[in-house]
Coordinates of C-alpha atoms and ligand atoms in Angstrom, one line a residue:
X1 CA -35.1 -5.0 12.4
X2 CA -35.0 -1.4 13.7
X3 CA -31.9 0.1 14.4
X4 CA -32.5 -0.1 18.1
X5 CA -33.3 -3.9 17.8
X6 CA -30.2 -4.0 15.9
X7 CA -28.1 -2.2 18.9
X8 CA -29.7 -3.9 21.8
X9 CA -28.7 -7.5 20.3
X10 CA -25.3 -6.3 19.7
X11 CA -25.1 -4.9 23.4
X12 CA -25.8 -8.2 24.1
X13 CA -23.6 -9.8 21.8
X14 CA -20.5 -7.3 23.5
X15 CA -22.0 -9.0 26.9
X16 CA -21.8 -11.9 25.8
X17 CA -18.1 -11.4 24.5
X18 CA -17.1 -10.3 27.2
X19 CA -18.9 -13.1 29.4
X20 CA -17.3 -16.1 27.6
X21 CA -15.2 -14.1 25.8
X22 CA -12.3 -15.7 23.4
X23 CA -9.6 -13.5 25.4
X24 CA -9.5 -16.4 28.3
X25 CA -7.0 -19.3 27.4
X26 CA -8.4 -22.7 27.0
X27 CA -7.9 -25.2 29.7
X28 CA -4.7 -27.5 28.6
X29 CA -3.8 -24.5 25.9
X30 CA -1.9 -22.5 28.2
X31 CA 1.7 -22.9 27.0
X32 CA 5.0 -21.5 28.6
X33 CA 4.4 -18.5 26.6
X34 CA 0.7 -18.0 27.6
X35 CA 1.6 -15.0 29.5
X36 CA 2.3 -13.0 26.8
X37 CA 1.0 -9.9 26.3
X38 CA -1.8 -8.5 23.9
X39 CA -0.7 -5.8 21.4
X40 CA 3.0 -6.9 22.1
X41 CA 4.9 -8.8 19.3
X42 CA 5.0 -12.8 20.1
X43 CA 8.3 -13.6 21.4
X44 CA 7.4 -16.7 21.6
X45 CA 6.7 -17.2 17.8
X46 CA 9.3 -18.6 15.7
X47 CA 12.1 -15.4 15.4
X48 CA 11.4 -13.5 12.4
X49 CA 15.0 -12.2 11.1
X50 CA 16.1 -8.6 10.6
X51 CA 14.0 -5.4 9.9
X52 CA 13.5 -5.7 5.7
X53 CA 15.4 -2.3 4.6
X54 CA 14.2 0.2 3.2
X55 CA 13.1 1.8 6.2
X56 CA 9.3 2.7 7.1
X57 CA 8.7 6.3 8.8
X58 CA 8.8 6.4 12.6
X59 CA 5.1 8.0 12.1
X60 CA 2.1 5.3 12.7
X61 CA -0.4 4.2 9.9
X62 CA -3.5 5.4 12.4
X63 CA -1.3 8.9 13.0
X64 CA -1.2 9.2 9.0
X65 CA -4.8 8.4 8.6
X66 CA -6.0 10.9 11.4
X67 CA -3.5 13.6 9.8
X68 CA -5.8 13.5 6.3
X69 CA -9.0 12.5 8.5
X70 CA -8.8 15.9 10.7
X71 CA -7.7 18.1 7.2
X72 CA -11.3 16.7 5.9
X73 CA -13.0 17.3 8.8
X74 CA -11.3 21.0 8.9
X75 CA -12.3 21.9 5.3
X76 CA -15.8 20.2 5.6
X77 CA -16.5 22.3 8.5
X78 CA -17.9 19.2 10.3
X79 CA -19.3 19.9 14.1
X80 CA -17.1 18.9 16.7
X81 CA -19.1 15.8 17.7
X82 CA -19.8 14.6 14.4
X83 CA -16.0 14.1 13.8
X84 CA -15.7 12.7 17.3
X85 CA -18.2 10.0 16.2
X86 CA -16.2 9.8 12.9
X87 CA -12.5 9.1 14.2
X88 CA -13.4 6.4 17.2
X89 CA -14.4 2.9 16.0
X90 CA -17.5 1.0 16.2
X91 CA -15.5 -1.7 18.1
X92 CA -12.5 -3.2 18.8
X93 CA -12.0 -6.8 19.0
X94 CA -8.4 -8.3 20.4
X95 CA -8.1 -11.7 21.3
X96 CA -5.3 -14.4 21.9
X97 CA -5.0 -16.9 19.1
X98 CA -3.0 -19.6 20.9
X99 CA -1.6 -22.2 18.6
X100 CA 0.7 -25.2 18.9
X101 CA 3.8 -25.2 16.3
X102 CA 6.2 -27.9 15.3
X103 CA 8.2 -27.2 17.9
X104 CA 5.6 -28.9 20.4
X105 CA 5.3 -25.4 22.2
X106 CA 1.7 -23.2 22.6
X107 CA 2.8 -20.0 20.9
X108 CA 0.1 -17.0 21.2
X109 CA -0.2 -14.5 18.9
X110 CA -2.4 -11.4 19.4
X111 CA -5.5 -11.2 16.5
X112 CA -7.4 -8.0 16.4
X113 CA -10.9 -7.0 14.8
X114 CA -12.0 -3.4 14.2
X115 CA -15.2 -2.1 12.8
X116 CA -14.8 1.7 12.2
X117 CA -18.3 2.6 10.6
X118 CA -20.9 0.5 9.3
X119 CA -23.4 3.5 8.3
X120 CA -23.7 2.7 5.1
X121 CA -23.1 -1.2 5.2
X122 CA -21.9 -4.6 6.6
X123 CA -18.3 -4.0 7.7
X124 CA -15.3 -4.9 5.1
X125 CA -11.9 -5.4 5.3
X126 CA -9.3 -7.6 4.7
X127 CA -7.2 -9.5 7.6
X128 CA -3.4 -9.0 7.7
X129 CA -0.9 -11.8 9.1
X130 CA 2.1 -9.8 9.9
X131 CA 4.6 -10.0 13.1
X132 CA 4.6 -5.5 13.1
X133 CA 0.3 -6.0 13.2
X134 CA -0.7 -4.1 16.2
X135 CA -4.3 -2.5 17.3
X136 CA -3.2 1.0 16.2
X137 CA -1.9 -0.5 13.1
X138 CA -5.7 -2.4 12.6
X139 CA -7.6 0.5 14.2
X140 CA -6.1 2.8 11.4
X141 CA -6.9 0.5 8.4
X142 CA -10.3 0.1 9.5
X143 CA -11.2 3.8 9.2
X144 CA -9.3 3.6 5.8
X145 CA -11.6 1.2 4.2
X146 CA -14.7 3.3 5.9
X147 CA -13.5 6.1 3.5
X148 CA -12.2 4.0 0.4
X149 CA -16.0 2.0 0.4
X150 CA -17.5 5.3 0.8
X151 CA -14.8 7.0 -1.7
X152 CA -16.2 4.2 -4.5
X153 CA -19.3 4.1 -3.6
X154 CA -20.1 0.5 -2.5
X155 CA -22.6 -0.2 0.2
X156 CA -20.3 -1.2 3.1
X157 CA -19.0 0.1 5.9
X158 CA -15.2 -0.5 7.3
X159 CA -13.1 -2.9 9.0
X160 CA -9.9 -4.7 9.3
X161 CA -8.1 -7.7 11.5
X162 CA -4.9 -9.0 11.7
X163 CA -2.6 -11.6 13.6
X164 CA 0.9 -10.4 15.0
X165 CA 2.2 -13.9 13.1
X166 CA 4.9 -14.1 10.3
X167 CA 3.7 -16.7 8.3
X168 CA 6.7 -17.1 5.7
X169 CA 8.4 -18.6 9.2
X170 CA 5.3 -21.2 9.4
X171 CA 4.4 -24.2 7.7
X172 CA 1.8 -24.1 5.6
X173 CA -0.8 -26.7 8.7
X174 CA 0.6 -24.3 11.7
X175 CA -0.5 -21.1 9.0
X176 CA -3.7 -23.2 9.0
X177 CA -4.2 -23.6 12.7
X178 CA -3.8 -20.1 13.5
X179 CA -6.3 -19.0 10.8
X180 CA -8.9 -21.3 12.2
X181 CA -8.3 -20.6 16.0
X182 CA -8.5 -16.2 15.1
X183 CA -12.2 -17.7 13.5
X184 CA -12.8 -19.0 16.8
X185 CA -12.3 -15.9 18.8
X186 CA -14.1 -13.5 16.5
X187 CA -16.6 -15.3 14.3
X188 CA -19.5 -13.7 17.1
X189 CA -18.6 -10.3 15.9
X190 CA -18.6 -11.9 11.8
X191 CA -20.9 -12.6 9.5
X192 CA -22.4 -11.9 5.8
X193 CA -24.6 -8.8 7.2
X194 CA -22.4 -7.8 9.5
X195 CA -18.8 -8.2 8.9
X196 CA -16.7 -9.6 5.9
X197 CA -13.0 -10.5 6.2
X198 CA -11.0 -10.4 2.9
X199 CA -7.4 -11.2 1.9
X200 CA -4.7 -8.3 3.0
X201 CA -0.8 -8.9 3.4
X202 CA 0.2 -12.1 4.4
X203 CA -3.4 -13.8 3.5
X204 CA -4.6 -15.1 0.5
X205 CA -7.7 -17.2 -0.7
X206 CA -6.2 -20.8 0.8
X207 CA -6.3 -18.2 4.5
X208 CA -10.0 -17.3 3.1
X209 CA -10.9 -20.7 3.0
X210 CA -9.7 -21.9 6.1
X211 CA -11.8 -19.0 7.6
X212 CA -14.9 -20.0 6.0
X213 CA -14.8 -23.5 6.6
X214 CA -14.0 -22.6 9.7
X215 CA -16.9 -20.1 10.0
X216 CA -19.1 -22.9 8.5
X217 CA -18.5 -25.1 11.4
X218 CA -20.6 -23.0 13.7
X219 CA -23.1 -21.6 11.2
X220 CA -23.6 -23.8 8.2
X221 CA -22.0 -23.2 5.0
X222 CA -21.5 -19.6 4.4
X223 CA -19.7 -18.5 1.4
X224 CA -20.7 -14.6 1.6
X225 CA -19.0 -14.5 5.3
X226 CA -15.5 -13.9 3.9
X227 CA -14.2 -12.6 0.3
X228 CA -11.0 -13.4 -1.7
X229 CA -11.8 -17.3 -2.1
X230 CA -10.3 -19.9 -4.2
X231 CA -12.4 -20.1 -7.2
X232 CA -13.4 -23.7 -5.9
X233 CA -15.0 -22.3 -3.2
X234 CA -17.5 -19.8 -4.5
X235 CA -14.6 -17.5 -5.2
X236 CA -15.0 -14.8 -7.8
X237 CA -13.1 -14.5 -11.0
X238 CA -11.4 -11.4 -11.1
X239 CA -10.8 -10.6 -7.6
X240 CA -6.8 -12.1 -7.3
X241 CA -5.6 -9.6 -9.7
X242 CA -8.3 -7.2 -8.6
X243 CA -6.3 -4.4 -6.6
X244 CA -3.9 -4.0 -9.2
X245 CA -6.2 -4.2 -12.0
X246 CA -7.3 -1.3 -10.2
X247 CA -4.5 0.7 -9.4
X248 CA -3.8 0.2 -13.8
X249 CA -7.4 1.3 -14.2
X250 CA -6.9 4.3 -12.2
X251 CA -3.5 5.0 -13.4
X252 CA -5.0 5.1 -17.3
X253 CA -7.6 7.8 -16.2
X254 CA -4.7 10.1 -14.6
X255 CA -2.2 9.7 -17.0
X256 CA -3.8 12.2 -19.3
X257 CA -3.9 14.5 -16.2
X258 CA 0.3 15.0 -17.0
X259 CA 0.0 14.8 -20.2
X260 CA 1.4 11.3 -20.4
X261 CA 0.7 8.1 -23.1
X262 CA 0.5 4.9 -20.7
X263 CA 2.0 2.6 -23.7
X264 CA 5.2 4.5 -23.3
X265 CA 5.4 5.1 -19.3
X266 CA 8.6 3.9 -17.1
X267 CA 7.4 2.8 -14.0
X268 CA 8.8 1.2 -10.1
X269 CA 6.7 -1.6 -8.1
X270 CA 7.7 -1.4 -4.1
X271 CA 6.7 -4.2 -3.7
X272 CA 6.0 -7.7 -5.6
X273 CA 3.3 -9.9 -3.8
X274 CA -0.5 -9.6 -5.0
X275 CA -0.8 -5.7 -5.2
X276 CA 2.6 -5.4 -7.2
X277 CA 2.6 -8.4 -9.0
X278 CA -0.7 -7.7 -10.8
X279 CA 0.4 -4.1 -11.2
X280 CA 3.4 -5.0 -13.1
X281 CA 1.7 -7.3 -15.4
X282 CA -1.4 -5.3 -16.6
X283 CA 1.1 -2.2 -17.0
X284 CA 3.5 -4.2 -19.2
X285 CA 0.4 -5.8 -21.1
X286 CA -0.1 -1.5 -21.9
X287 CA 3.0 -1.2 -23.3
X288 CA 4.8 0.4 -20.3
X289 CA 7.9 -0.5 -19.2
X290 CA 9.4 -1.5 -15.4
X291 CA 12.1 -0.5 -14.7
X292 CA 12.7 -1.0 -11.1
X293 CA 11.0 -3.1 -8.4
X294 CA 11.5 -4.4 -4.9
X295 CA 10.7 -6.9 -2.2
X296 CA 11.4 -7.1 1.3
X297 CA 14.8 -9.4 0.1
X298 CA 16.1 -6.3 -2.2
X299 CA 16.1 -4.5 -4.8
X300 CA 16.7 -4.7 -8.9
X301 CA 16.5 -1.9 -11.8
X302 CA 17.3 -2.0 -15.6
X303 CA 17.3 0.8 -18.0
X304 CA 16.2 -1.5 -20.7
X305 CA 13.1 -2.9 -18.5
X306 CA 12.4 -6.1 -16.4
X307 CA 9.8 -8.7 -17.4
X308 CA 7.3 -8.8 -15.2
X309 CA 5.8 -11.9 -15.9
X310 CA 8.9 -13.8 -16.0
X311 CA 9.8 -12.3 -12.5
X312 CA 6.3 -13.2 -11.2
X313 CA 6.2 -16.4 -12.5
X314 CA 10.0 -16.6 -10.6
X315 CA 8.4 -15.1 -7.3
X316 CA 5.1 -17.3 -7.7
X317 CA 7.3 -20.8 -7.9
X318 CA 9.6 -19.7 -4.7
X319 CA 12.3 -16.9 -5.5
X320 CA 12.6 -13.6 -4.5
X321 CA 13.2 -10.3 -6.5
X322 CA 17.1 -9.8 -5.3
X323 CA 17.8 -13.5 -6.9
X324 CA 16.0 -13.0 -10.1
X325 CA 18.0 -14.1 -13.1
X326 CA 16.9 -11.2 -16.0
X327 CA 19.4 -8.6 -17.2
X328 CA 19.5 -6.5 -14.2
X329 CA 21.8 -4.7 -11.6
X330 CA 20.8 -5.5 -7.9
X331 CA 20.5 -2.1 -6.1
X332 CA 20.6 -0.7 -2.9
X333 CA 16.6 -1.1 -1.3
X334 CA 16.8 2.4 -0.3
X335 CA 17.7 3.7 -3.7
X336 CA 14.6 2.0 -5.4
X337 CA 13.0 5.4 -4.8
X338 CA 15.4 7.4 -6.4
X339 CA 15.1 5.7 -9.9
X340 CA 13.9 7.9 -12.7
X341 CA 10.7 6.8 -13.9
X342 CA 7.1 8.4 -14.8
X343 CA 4.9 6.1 -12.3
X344 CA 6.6 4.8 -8.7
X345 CA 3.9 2.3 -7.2
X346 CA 4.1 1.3 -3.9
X347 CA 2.6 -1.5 -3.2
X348 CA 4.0 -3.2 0.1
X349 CA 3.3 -1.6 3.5
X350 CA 2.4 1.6 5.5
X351 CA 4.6 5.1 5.6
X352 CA 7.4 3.8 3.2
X353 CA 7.8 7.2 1.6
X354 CA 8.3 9.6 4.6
X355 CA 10.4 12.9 4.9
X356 CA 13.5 11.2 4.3
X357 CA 13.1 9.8 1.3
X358 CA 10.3 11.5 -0.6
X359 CA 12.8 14.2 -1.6
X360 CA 14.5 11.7 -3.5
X361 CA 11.8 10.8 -5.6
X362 CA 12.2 11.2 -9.7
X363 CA 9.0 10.4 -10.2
X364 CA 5.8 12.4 -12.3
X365 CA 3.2 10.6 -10.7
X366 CA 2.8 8.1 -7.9
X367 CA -0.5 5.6 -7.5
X368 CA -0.7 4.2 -4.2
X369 CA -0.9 0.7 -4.4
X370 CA -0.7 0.3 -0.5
X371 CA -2.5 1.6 2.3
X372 CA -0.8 4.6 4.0
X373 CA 2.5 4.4 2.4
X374 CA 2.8 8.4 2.2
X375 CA 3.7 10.3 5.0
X376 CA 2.0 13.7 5.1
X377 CA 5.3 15.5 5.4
X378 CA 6.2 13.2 2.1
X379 CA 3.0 14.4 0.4
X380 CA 3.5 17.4 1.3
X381 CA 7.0 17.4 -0.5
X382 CA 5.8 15.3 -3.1
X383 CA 2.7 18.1 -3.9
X384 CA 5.5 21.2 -3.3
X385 CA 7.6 19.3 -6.3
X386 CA 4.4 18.6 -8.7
X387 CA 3.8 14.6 -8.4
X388 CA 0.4 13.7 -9.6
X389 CA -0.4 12.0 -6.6
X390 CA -3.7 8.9 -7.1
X391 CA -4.3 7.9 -3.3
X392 CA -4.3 4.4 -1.6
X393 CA -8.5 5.3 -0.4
X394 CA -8.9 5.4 -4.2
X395 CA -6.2 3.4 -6.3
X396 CA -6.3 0.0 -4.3
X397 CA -9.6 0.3 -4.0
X398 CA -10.3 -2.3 -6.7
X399 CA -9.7 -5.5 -4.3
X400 CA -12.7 -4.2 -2.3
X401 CA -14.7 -3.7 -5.0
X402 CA -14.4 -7.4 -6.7
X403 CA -15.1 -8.1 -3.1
X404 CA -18.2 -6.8 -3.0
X405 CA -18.8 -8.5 -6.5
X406 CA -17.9 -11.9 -4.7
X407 CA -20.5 -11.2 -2.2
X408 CA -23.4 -10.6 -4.4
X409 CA -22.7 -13.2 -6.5
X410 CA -22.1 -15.7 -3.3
X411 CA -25.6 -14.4 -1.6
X412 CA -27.5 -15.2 -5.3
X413 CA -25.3 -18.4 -6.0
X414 CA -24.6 -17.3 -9.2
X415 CA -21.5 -16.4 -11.1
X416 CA -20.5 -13.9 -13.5
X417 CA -18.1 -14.5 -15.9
X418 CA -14.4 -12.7 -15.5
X419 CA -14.7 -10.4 -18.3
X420 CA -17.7 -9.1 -16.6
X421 CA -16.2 -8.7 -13.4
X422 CA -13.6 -7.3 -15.2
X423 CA -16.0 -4.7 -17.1
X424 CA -17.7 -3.7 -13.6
X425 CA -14.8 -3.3 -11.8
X426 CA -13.6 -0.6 -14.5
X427 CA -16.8 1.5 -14.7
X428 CA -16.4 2.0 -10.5
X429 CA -13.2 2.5 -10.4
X430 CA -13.2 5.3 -13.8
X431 CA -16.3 7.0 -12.3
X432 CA -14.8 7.2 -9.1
X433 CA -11.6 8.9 -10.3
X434 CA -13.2 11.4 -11.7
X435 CA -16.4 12.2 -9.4
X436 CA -12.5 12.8 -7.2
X437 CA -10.8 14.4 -10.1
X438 CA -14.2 16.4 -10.5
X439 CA -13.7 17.4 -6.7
X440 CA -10.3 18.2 -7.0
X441 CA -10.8 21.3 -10.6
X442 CA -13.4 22.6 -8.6
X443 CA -11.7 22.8 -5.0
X444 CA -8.4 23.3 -6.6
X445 CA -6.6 20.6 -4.3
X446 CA -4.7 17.4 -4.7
X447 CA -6.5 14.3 -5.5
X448 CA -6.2 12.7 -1.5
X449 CA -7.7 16.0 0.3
X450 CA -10.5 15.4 -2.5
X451 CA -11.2 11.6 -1.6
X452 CA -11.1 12.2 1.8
X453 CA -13.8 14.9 1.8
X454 CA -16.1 12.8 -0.7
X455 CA -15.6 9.6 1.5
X456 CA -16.5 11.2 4.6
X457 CA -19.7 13.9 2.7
X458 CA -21.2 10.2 1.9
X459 CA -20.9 8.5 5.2
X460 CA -22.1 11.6 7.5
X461 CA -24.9 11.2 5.0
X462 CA -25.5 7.8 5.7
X463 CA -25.1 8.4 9.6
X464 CA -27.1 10.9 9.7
X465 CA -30.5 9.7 7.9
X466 CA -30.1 6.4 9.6
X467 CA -30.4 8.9 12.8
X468 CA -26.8 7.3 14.3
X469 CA -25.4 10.7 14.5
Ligands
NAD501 P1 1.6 -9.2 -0.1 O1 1.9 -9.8 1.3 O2 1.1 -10.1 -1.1 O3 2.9 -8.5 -0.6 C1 3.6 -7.5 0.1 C2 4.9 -7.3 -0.6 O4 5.6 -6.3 0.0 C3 5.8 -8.5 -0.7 O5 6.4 -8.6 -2.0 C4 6.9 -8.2 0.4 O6 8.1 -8.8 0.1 C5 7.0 -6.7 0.1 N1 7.7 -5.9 1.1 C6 7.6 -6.1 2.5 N2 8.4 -5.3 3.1 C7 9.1 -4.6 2.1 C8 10.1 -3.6 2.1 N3 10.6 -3.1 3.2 N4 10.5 -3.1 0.9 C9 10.0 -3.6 -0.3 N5 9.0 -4.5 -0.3 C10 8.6 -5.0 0.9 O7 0.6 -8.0 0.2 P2 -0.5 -7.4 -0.8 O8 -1.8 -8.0 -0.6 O9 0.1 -7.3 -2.1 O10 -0.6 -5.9 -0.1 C11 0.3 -4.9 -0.4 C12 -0.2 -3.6 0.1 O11 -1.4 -3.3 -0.6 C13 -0.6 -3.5 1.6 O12 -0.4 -2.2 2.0 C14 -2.1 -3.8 1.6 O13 -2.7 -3.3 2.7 C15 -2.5 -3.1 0.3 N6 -3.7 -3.6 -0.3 C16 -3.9 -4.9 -0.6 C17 -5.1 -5.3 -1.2 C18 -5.3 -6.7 -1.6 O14 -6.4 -7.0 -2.2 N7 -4.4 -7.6 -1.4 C19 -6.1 -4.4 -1.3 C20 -5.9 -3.1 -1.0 C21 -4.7 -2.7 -0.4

């Protein structure tokens, strides 16, 4: 189908949305809190409890992606309308995902779906269920995974959605029901050609499968319409530990970059669900040692080092790092930072190292685990005191890539075995760190400016012959 075929039926479709469009509450659904507002927090919702310390920076995750965005654009000379193009989205989907808890009440959450740039591919991105998920919030990690697809070289464009809902406050059926009714609303703008949703915070593959049974209701059975799956369902092997199999595969190529033997490295996880859990492990199987980690419930450290399979297996029956039982000294959340060590990893959310707390940092290197969680006036300290720094658009790119993986193999019905995933996974993500590294010698800049401008060379490419821009 031409491109203009292509844009006329999705005019339509956008008619159509907006004709019997998933934004109008269902007869008999309307609850007491039906009123509520899109893109404000569900007060409605079971109460989520205190802000988890440490702090994240008062600047937003879109305000920190446009910062490196408009840098690129700067350096690459790119026209004024190109970049205009470049920095809006595609479309932006927001819908109410009204759902009935224990409680007997209608509680409505807000979902969102953005498609930043598909130039060079079906959207991708993964969906986030967090109570702080807002459309700037979504908006901003859409245009992230335009540039980290584009950064590794994969042939998708970018995307993301998410749910204003905490689901650790949920049972696992009302978790359930809320993954199935955000399918309802947005399953017109989904699809395995057009958009592919993917595990992200607060999701995993049970959330995946909900979504494509749900998804298979309407269209048939689908398994390439979302990624992240339970091996059961057409999942692929591999892509659970992907991210941080990544971030370890990137970290191995840098580490000669500072001089630096991984099998004797000290390293920090911010964070211990998929992203810092898999992290942990495949750095201890090296031979390095943690010596710090957090979770939203707190903080631990020890000198001598923490197992990290022990305190998974502790987090993955239940418990939390602050009451895990190994030879360590709880410490202050905010200090975590502070801890002497060779990698730090953040691997939780957005702008957790800002300018308050970057100066702290005794770190050589950091990989970005997470998207956005640097500040640019924290990168900009962390450059000025000689951290190594491997970017989110590149390190975590690895859960995108298996992704990708699951999708070809789902669209051939066939299977590869998880060493070859495995195999795969580390030739993209080695030649992608050092076509950046490449970048970087020849440029002389830091490894992020580097990624951006490669990312964003590759998809004006793409726009361009296609004739979009
Ligand atoms: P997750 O929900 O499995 O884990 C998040 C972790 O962060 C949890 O341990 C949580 O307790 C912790 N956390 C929350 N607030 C914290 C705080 N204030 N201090 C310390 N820890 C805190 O999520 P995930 O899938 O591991 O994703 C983590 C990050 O990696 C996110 O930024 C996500 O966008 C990014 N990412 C994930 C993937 C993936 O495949 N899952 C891929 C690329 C990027």
């Amino acid at each position: 189908m031409s491109d203009e075929a292509t844009e006329e039926r999705e005019q339509a479709e956008r008619e159509d949305e907006s004709a019997d469009g998933p934004a109008v509450p269902q007869e008999g659904e309307a609850g007491p809190h039906s009123g509520a507002g899109h893109g404000k927090p569900d007060k409605s919702a079971k109460q989520t409890e205190e802000e988890p310390a440490p702090k994240r920076a008062e600047v937003s995750n879109y305000e920190i992606v446009e910062h490196w965005f408009n840098a690129a654009a700067d350096r690459l000379n790119l026209p004024d309308d190109v970049a205009a193009v470049l920095r809006s989205s595609y479309r932006e989907v927001q819908v109410q995902v009204p759902v009935r808890l224990s409680d007997g009440k209608v509680h409505v959450f807000s979902g969102y779906r953005v498609q930043h740039n598909g130039a060079r591919g079906p959207y991708k991105g993964g969906i986030r269920f967090h109570p702080e998920v807002d459309l700037d919030e979504v908006r901003a990690l859409a245009e992230l995974m335009t540039w980290k697809t584009a950064i590794v070289n994969i042939p998708y464009g970018g995307a993301k959605g998410g749910v204003n809902v905490d689901p650790s406050k949920l049972e696992s059926g009302e978790v359930q029901n809320v993954a199935r009714s955000f399918m309802d609303k947005i399953e017109k703008v989904l699809g395995p050609q057009r958009d592919i949703p993917a595990p992200d915070v607060g999701t995993n593959a049970q959330v995946m499968a909900w979504l494509m049974d749900e998804y298979g209701k309407l269209h048939g059975h689908t398994p390439a319409c979302v990624t992240g799956k339970p091996i059961a369902l057409e999942g692929s092997f591999g892509r659970e530990a992907a991210t941080g199999r990544g971030v370890v595969q990137v970290f191995c190529e840098a580490a000669p970059e500072i001089d630096l033997d991984p099998s004797e490295a000290t390293f920090v996880i911010q964070g211990f669900g998929n992203v810092g859990t898999w992290a942990a492990r495949l750095m201890q199987d090296l031979g390095a040692k943690l010596v710090g980690v957090a979770d939203a419930s707190g903080a631990i450290a020890s000198e001598g080092g923490i197992d990290a399979d022990k305190l998974a297996e502790h987090v993955r029956e239940g418990g939390s790092v602050a009451d895990f039982d190994g030879r360590t000294d709880e410490i202050d959340p905010n200090e975590l930072v502070a801890l002497e060590c060779d990698v730090f990893i953040p691997a939780a959310l957005g702008g957790m190292i800002h300018e308050d707390n970057a100066a702290k940092m005794r770190c050589r290197m950091m990989v970005e685990g997470a998207n956005s969680p640097t500040t640019p006036k924290a990168d900009a300290i962390l450059n000025e005191n000689g951290v190594y720094i491997v970017p989110d658009v590149l390190a975590n790119a690895g859960g995108v890539v298996v992704s990708y993986f699951e999708w070809v193999q789902n669209l051939q019905h066939m299977r590869w075995t998880e060493d070859e995933v495995n195999k795969r996974l580390s030739e993209i993500m080695r030649r992608s760190f050092h076509e950046v590294a490449d970048r970087c010698r020849e440029n002389s800049t830091p490894m992020r400016p580097a990624a951006y401008e490669l990312g964003i060379e590759r998809v004006v490419e793409a726009a361009s012959t296609r004739g979009y821009i």
